XYZ file of C-alpha atoms in Angstrom:
426
model
C 115.491 122.050 129.379
C 117.127 123.278 126.167
C 116.083 122.590 122.571
C 117.788 123.555 119.316
C 115.833 126.383 117.701
C 116.093 126.733 113.922
C 114.967 130.356 114.170
C 117.796 131.470 116.480
C 120.402 128.853 115.432
C 120.989 128.099 119.109
C 119.819 125.855 121.923
C 117.157 127.824 123.728
C 115.641 127.127 127.164
C 112.049 126.236 127.809
C 110.285 128.144 130.574
C 110.481 126.345 133.919
C 107.805 123.812 134.915
C 104.856 123.791 134.961
C 104.970 125.836 131.759
C 102.604 125.453 130.000
C 104.272 124.010 126.921
C 102.077 124.214 123.829
C 103.338 122.315 120.786
C 102.225 122.241 117.155
C 103.761 119.593 114.894
C 102.960 119.400 111.199
C 101.250 116.161 110.286
C 100.941 114.516 106.873
C 99.129 115.373 103.681
C 96.886 112.320 103.360
C 96.806 110.855 99.857
C 98.425 107.436 100.468
C 99.807 105.424 103.392
C 102.545 107.438 105.040
C 106.219 106.726 104.431
C 108.108 105.374 107.448
C 110.043 108.646 107.506
C 106.798 110.576 108.035
C 106.455 108.734 111.335
C 109.563 110.409 112.772
C 107.963 113.760 113.731
C 104.971 111.847 115.120
C 107.295 109.779 117.331
C 109.456 112.725 118.411
C 106.459 114.858 119.352
C 104.851 112.003 121.309
C 108.096 111.277 123.183
C 108.656 114.963 123.934
C 105.111 115.355 125.261
C 105.540 112.296 127.507
C 108.897 113.483 128.811
C 107.762 117.042 129.512
C 104.766 115.704 131.433
C 107.108 113.379 133.366
C 109.234 116.296 134.586
C 106.294 118.424 135.641
C 105.087 120.425 132.652
C 101.529 121.043 131.548
C 101.706 119.999 127.901
C 99.349 120.256 124.957
C 100.231 118.706 121.602
C 98.408 119.578 118.387
C 99.265 117.686 115.201
C 97.261 118.401 112.096
C 96.077 116.325 109.149
C 96.168 118.118 105.789
C 93.137 116.749 103.945
C 92.839 119.261 101.096
C 95.879 119.808 98.880
C 97.115 119.648 95.285
C 98.627 116.199 95.894
C 95.238 114.807 96.927
C 93.506 116.294 93.870
C 96.185 114.803 91.630
C 96.032 111.380 93.263
C 92.233 111.055 92.998
C 90.699 113.339 90.358
C 87.022 113.757 91.150
C 87.270 111.721 94.353
C 89.747 113.656 96.484
C 87.478 113.936 99.530
C 87.038 110.163 99.757
C 90.743 109.520 99.295
C 91.578 112.050 102.026
C 89.098 110.380 104.378
C 90.493 106.906 103.663
C 94.134 107.973 103.874
C 93.551 109.846 107.142
C 92.156 106.601 108.523
C 95.230 104.682 107.360
C 97.476 107.286 109.009
C 95.674 107.036 112.339
C 95.676 103.235 112.147
C 99.387 102.954 111.317
C 100.655 105.528 113.815
C 98.322 104.057 116.432
C 100.220 100.776 116.180
C 103.322 102.538 117.513
C 101.672 102.538 120.942
C 102.408 106.178 121.767
C 98.839 107.406 122.011
C 97.325 110.270 120.018
C 98.036 114.013 120.064
C 95.718 116.031 122.289
C 94.119 117.548 119.190
C 94.318 116.275 115.594
C 92.551 118.935 113.529
C 91.895 118.502 109.834
C 92.384 121.416 107.488
C 88.832 121.085 106.176
C 87.482 121.641 109.706
C 88.952 125.137 110.038
C 88.084 126.808 106.715
C 86.297 129.720 108.425
C 89.339 130.398 110.620
C 91.619 130.335 107.585
C 89.421 132.788 105.694
C 89.365 135.086 108.742
C 93.177 135.047 108.924
C 93.442 135.906 105.224
C 91.006 138.796 105.745
C 93.245 140.102 108.546
C 96.196 140.034 106.136
C 94.128 142.058 103.636
C 93.447 144.652 106.341
C 97.197 144.934 106.917
C 97.870 145.242 103.160
C 99.814 141.969 103.188
C 97.431 140.135 100.853
C 96.004 140.803 97.399
C 93.623 139.042 95.019
C 94.666 137.999 91.524
C 92.080 136.315 89.312
C 90.418 134.228 92.013
C 93.672 133.470 93.859
C 94.994 135.374 96.859
C 98.712 135.948 97.525
C 100.888 137.138 100.413
C 103.063 140.196 99.743
C 106.537 139.011 100.677
C 108.072 142.458 100.007
C 105.981 143.957 102.809
C 107.358 141.525 105.415
C 111.012 142.590 105.914
C 112.043 139.628 108.078
C 110.965 137.080 105.458
C 113.708 134.457 105.085
C 114.858 134.598 108.713
C 113.823 131.018 109.479
C 115.391 129.431 106.399
C 118.408 131.757 106.328
C 117.603 133.285 102.934
C 117.891 136.973 102.159
C 114.608 138.386 100.818
C 116.243 139.160 97.461
C 117.414 135.541 97.158
C 114.059 133.855 97.765
C 113.129 131.570 94.898
C 109.782 131.638 93.163
C 107.433 129.148 94.809
C 104.339 129.129 92.620
C 104.813 130.504 89.104
C 101.924 132.752 88.108
C 102.162 135.739 85.782
C 99.391 137.501 87.725
C 101.503 137.792 90.872
C 102.927 141.183 91.841
C 106.212 139.580 92.915
C 107.578 136.135 91.950
C 108.287 135.460 95.636
C 104.656 135.855 96.712
C 102.891 132.693 97.819
C 99.279 131.560 97.734
C 96.900 132.104 100.641
C 93.805 131.029 98.700
C 93.534 129.131 95.423
C 90.602 129.652 93.098
C 88.554 126.601 92.115
C 89.746 124.777 89.014
C 87.947 122.311 86.786
C 88.212 118.772 88.116
C 88.643 119.797 91.755
C 85.734 118.205 93.587
C 86.242 119.951 96.932
C 85.932 123.716 97.354
C 84.417 126.424 99.556
C 82.930 129.852 99.019
C 85.035 132.833 100.064
C 85.096 136.629 99.634
C 87.390 136.023 96.633
C 85.241 133.404 94.960
C 85.048 129.595 95.222
C 88.239 127.741 96.002
C 90.253 126.346 98.868
C 93.066 127.480 101.150
C 96.747 127.360 100.357
C 98.835 124.795 102.200
C 100.569 127.257 104.513
C 97.560 129.202 105.805
C 96.028 125.924 107.016
C 98.684 125.376 109.669
C 98.795 129.011 110.769
C 95.059 128.931 111.397
C 94.972 125.503 113.041
C 97.856 126.345 115.383
C 96.202 129.566 116.493
C 92.765 127.984 116.837
C 93.916 125.262 119.211
C 96.959 126.823 120.925
C 96.338 130.556 120.789
C 98.284 133.348 119.053
C 101.537 132.477 120.900
C 102.925 129.062 121.776
C 106.234 127.496 122.723
C 107.197 124.854 120.119
C 106.543 124.300 116.420
C 107.916 121.086 114.924
C 108.230 119.132 111.709
C 110.756 117.726 109.269
C 113.745 119.669 107.942
C 112.110 119.620 104.517
C 109.375 121.938 105.828
C 111.636 124.855 106.783
C 111.155 126.366 103.317
C 108.689 127.188 102.039
C 106.077 125.830 104.462
C 107.314 127.044 107.825
C 108.845 130.230 106.463
C 105.430 131.100 105.049
C 103.574 130.144 108.227
C 105.831 132.446 110.225
C 105.331 135.326 107.784
C 101.534 134.949 107.689
C 101.051 134.680 111.422
C 103.496 137.382 112.490
C 102.292 139.549 109.630
C 98.804 139.250 111.111
C 100.131 140.386 114.502
C 100.504 137.015 116.201
C 103.682 136.138 118.106
C 103.248 132.531 116.913
C 105.945 129.932 117.796
C 109.014 130.623 119.924
C 111.106 127.468 119.297
C 111.163 125.771 115.882
C 112.204 122.097 116.035
C 113.127 120.449 112.739
C 113.937 116.758 112.788
C 116.461 115.254 110.389
C 115.316 113.229 107.418
C 115.218 109.488 106.856
C 117.963 108.491 104.420
C 118.336 105.380 102.310
C 121.824 104.551 101.108
C 120.733 102.280 98.272
C 118.247 99.687 97.112
C 120.019 96.957 99.074
C 119.509 98.845 102.331
C 115.874 97.901 102.820
C 115.417 94.467 101.276
C 112.943 93.462 103.970
C 110.416 95.949 102.569
C 111.223 95.910 98.861
C 110.318 99.255 97.322
C 107.436 99.897 99.719
C 108.798 101.743 102.744
C 105.425 102.681 104.168
C 105.025 102.739 107.929
C 102.423 100.001 107.518
C 104.904 97.641 105.851
C 107.702 98.532 108.258
C 105.446 97.674 111.196
C 104.458 94.391 109.578
C 108.095 93.460 108.948
C 109.716 94.660 112.174
C 107.086 95.558 114.773
C 106.700 98.796 116.758
C 109.405 98.139 119.362
C 112.110 97.768 116.722
C 111.065 100.960 114.926
C 110.961 102.965 118.161
C 114.452 101.828 119.199
C 115.658 102.574 115.661
C 114.349 106.155 115.922
C 115.722 106.517 119.460
C 119.232 105.681 118.302
C 119.675 108.918 116.325
C 119.455 112.481 117.610
C 116.178 114.073 116.541
C 117.999 116.919 114.783
C 120.192 114.532 112.735
C 119.437 112.420 109.690
C 118.932 108.694 110.225
C 119.902 105.906 107.840
C 117.126 103.395 107.231
C 118.556 99.968 106.505
C 118.050 96.312 107.305
C 121.308 96.414 109.260
C 120.099 99.301 111.426
C 116.749 97.651 112.016
C 118.441 94.330 112.770
C 120.501 96.092 115.423
C 117.363 97.633 116.911
C 115.729 94.188 116.972
C 118.684 92.751 118.887
C 118.499 95.639 121.348
C 114.791 95.016 121.907
C 115.510 91.339 122.598
C 118.238 92.344 125.048
C 115.907 94.596 127.005
C 113.216 91.917 127.155
C 115.725 89.267 128.238
C 116.919 91.476 131.108
C 113.513 91.258 132.787
C 113.901 87.510 133.145
C 116.969 88.021 135.357
C 117.448 89.035 138.961
C 117.144 92.767 139.488
C 119.492 94.982 141.476
C 118.737 98.193 143.319
C 119.978 101.189 141.370
C 122.310 103.604 143.192
C 120.936 107.074 144.024
C 121.144 109.500 141.132
C 120.693 107.029 138.283
C 117.413 108.600 137.140
C 119.162 111.961 137.189
C 121.497 110.710 134.450
C 118.523 110.199 132.156
C 117.094 113.606 133.087
C 120.418 115.273 132.226
C 120.593 113.539 128.838
C 117.076 114.495 127.826
C 117.235 118.039 129.157
C 120.278 118.504 126.908
C 118.420 119.044 123.632
C 116.416 115.833 124.089
C 119.406 113.569 123.460
C 117.759 110.175 122.898
C 120.963 108.349 121.772
C 122.553 109.208 125.113
C 119.354 108.143 126.866
C 119.424 104.831 124.997
C 123.029 104.256 126.096
C 121.955 104.826 129.704
C 119.133 102.312 129.299
C 121.597 99.720 128.008
C 123.872 100.304 130.991
C 120.934 99.812 133.341
C 120.098 96.604 131.473
C 123.617 95.228 131.794
C 123.840 96.154 135.473
C 120.397 94.804 136.368
C 118.833 98.140 137.346
C 115.385 97.057 136.234
C 113.191 99.563 138.080
C 114.497 102.714 136.331
C 114.841 100.716 133.108
C 111.169 99.720 133.158
C 110.124 103.302 133.912
C 112.197 104.694 131.050
C 111.137 102.038 128.532
C 107.495 102.760 129.323
C 108.036 106.480 128.766
C 109.377 105.763 125.285
C 106.482 103.449 124.396
C 108.542 100.307 124.986
C 106.763 99.013 128.079
C 105.991 95.727 126.336
C 109.698 94.857 126.601
C 109.422 94.659 130.380
C 107.437 91.418 130.017
C 109.813 88.512 129.283
C 108.590 86.068 126.690
C 107.905 82.535 127.876
C 109.562 79.765 125.896
C 107.203 77.137 124.420
C 107.064 73.776 126.257
C 109.100 71.942 123.623
C 111.967 74.445 123.999
C 111.802 74.188 127.802
C 112.011 70.383 127.445
C 115.168 70.712 125.317
C 116.677 73.037 127.908
C 115.889 70.594 130.722
C 117.434 67.757 128.726
C 120.508 69.880 128.113
C 120.765 70.695 131.799
C 120.689 66.976 132.608
C 123.433 66.335 130.031
C 125.587 69.013 131.641
C 125.060 67.399 135.029
C 126.464 64.102 133.679
C 129.197 66.036 131.829
C 127.935 64.886 128.446
C 129.236 67.993 126.692
C 128.567 66.711 123.159
C 124.874 66.189 123.951
C 124.719 69.594 125.667
C 126.162 71.304 122.575
C 123.756 69.457 120.275
C 120.778 70.487 122.406
C 121.981 74.102 122.522
C 122.003 74.086 118.702
C 118.461 72.661 118.608
C 117.270 75.371 120.978
C 118.911 78.032 118.801
C 117.272 76.575 115.687
C 113.917 77.113 117.432
C 114.638 80.836 117.824
C 115.737 80.727 121.450
C 119.025 80.847 123.279
C 120.017 79.278 126.568
C 122.374 80.975 129.011
C 123.904 79.093 131.911
C 123.493 80.708 135.334
C 124.608 79.881 138.875
C 121.211 78.385 139.594
C 120.707 76.519 136.331
C 119.860 78.241 133.056
C 117.896 81.069 131.507
C 115.956 80.965 128.218
C 115.457 84.048 126.099
C 114.417 84.781 122.514
C 117.314 84.657 120.098
C 118.575 88.127 119.278
């Protein structure tokens, strides 16, 4: 199986099964309910874990929760710890509704402070870290390959955290000294404070996956500075760290009219309330993980119609799939995890009545609920029976009127050789 690797700018192979495949995906900084776009790396990592297990790999997925950060301090001065606790709960609740299960490990940054301090001390021993007035910084000039992940030359790297006490404007914080108003801090060899954003993930990845692992993932917006700095810290400390770096494309919004169903609140919570998990999962599946995806009512409406089509298929007679059909799905997903191609295959199976591989694939992508056809309410069934009787007597006007009544109830009737079939209106 090949995956596009940001570090090498090429599609690189995974080791053959059973692996292992160890994956670290960056989770959210918890200071509010997550944006629907923040759900994309959660979904991609869950799908990838499920698929790798399906084809014989031993897989471990770690996805962190950043619960100490400048954004949390700013959002809740004097009460950052409580906000982080509440917002982490909202994140777990909202992503749990997607029906994809949880990562194998979901560490919180505040649970690995000792490991982060130990990693910073290792960087001091290698002369890659220095203290400056209670803060600690990484010496970018002493890491020659800095910029390799993001494609920047070391002399082009922009200043990340302005501070006149730094030796080099490019240097970034490993530890931040405690400031007035910050209600959460820890003691360290450099005084009270808390870790920088980047050292958290380096330490958590190593703690739960070891010094070398196969896949590191997250959004394209994390390539610089977050992932560039993780790579520098960990390799600077002598760890091989991640081999393949997966960066998913961002959620785009073309204008205010593109998401009227949610107003200005495009949280995952509101998107789930408005559209449901199946629609969101099909929406995400329809774009390649490495590409951007346009979030709009039109796109979600299309995903809703597709979900209805899959569900309706399971009310029809199934056909035996020819040999090799599952291999088509394997080929699509082994080619850089091409979910749009996989979705096209699922639609072909739906149209051709190949329900056994369709049900298996839908379940893998968290869409198993679509394999259970909805039952029409008794009043809609009665209208359909009345319409069938009208067709028998060739009362076409009555049949058309009854079809319209059924449609007004949110259902559609399709005539078959043996009578009719009722399905939810797409």
